[in-house]
Coordinates of C-alpha atoms in Angstrom, one line a residue:
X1 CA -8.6 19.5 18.5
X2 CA -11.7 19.7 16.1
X3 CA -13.7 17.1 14.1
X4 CA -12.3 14.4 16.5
X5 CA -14.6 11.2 17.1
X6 CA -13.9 8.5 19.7
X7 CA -15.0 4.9 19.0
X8 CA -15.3 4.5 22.6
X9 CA -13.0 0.9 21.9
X10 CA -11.6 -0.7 18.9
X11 CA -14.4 -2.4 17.7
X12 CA -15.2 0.6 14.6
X13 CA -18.4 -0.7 12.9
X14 CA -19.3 -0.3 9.2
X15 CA -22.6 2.0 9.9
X16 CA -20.1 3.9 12.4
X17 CA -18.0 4.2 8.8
X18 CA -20.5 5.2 6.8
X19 CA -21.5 8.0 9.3
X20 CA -18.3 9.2 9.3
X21 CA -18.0 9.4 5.7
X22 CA -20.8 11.2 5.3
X23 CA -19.3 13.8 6.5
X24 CA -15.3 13.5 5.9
X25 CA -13.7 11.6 3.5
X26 CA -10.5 12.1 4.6
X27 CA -10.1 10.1 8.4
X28 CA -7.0 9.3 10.2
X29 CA -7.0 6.5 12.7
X30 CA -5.5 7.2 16.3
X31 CA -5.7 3.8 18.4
X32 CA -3.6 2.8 20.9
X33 CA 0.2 2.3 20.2
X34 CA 0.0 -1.7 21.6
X35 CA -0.8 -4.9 19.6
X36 CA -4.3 -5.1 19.9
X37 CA -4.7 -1.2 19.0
X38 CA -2.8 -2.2 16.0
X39 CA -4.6 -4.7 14.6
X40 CA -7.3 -2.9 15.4
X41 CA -6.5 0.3 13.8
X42 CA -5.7 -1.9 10.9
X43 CA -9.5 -3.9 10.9
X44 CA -10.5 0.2 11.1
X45 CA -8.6 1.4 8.1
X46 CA -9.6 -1.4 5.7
X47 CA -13.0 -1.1 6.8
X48 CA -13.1 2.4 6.2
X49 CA -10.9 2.4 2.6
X50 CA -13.4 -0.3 1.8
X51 CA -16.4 2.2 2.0
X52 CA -14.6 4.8 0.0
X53 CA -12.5 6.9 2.7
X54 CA -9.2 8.0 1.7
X55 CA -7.4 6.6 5.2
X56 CA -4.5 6.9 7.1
X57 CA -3.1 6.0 10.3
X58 CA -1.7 7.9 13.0
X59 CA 1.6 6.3 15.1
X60 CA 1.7 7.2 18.9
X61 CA 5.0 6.6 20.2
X62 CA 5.2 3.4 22.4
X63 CA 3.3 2.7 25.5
X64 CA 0.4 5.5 24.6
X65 CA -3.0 6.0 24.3
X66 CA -3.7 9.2 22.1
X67 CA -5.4 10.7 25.4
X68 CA -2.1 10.5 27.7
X69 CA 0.0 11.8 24.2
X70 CA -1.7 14.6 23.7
X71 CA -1.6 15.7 27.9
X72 CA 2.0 15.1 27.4
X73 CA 2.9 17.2 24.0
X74 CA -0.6 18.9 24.0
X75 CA -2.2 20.1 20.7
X76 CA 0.1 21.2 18.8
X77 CA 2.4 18.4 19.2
X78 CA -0.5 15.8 18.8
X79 CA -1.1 17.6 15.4
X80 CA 2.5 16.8 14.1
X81 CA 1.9 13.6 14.6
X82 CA -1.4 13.7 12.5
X83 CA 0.7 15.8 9.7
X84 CA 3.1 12.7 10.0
X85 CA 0.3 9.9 9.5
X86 CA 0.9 6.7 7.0
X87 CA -1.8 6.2 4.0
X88 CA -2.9 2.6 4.7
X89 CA -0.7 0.7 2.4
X90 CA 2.6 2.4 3.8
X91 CA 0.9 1.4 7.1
X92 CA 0.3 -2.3 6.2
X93 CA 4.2 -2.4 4.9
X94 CA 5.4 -0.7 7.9
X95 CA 3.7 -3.1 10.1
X96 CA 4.3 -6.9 8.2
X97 CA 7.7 -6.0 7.7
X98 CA 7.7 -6.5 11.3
X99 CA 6.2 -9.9 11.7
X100 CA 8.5 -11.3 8.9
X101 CA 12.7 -11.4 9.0
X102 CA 12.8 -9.6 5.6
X103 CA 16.4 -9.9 5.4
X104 CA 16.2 -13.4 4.7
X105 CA 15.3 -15.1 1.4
X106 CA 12.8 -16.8 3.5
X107 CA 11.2 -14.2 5.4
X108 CA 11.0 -11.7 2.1
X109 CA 9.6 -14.2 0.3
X110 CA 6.4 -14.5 3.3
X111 CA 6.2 -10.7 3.4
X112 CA 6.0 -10.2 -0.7
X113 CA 2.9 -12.8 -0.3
X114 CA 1.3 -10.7 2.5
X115 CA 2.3 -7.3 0.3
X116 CA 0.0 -9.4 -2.8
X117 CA -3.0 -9.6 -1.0
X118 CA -2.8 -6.2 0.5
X119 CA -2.3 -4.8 -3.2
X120 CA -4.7 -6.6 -4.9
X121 CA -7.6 -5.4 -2.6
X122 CA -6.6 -1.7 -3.8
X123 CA -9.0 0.1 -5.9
X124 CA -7.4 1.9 -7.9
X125 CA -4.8 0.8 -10.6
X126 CA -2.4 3.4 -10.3
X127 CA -2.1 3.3 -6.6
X128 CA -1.3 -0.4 -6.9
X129 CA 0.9 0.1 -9.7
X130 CA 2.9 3.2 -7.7
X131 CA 3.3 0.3 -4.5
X132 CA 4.2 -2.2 -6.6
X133 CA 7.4 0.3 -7.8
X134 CA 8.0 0.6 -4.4
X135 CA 8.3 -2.6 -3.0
X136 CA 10.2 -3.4 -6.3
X137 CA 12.8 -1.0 -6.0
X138 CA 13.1 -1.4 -2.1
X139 CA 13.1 -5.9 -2.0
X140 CA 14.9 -5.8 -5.4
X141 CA 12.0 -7.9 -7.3
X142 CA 10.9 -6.6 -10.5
X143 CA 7.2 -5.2 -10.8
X144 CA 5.9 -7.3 -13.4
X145 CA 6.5 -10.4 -10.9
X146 CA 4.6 -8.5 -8.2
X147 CA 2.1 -7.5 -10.6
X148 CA 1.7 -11.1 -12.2
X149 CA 1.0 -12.4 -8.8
X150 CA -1.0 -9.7 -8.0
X151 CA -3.2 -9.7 -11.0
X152 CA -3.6 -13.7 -9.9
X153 CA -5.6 -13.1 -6.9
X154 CA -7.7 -10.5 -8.3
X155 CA -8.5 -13.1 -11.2
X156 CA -8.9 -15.8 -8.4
X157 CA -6.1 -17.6 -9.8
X158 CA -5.0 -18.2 -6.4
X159 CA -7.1 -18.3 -3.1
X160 CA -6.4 -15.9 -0.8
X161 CA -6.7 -18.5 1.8
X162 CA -3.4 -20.3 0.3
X163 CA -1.4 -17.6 0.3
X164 CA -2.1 -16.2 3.7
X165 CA -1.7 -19.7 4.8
X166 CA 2.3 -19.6 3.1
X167 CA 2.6 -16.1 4.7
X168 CA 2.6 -17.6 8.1
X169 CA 4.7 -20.4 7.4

């Protein structure tokens, strides 16, 4: 496996970003398939989309550490999984849909809050506007509510600190 870096831990540091970017724009994230590897890989992702790498996020099956993956399926099999990686924002949605019961009014309700923040922190327009569709379609909301309350955090409408707050009610 070529152009392969190891953070040697979790803790991926802006300077360690801005290395990397230097010489690839285009990174996918391999931590650990556990919770704290998660959030983690997720600190990782927005730090790196934040410095202007396009991002994604590789998913190891349960219980493994990209090391003990790729003795198991070797190479090749470890590179299907990278061909198979999430862009962040897929990521994010893939992941809060977890912490929230999304089949209730309640629950969707908490998730779409989380899903406003994670939006509004997107640079570009059109990638927020093609997420926006999706979560639309998918929660059966229409866009131009998710975009209004989108659009109200980027103004600073509403503090983010509120709104995270409601999300873990």
């Amino acid at each position: 496996i070529i152009n392969c870096v190891a953070s040697l831990g979790t803790a991926l540091t802006e300077s360690q970003g801005r290395l990397l970017k230097k010489y690839f724009e285009d990174i996918v994230i391999a931590y650990d398939s556990d919770s704290a590897g998660q959030k983690a890989a997720i600190r990782g992702l927005d730090l790196l989309y934040g410095i202007g790498c396009n991002v994604k996020m590789l998913e190891i099956p349960k219980g493994k550490d990209p090391d003990d993956y790729i003795k198991i399926a070797g190479a090749e099999g470890f590179e299907k999984l990278i061909g198979n990686a999430l862009p962040l924002v897929e990521y994010k949605i893939k992941m809060y849909e977890k912490d929230y019961d999304v089949d209730s009014t309640e629950g969707r309700i908490r998730f779409m809050e989380k899903m406003y923040l994670v939006l509004s922190e997107l640079n570009s327009r059109v990638e927020m506007e093609m997420y926006t569709q999706k979560l639309a379609d998918h929660y059966g909301v229409s866009a131009d509510s998710i975009l209004t309350e989108i659009m109200k955090i980027r103004k600073g409408n509403v503090k983010k600190e509120e709104i995270k707050k409601a999300a873990k009610m």
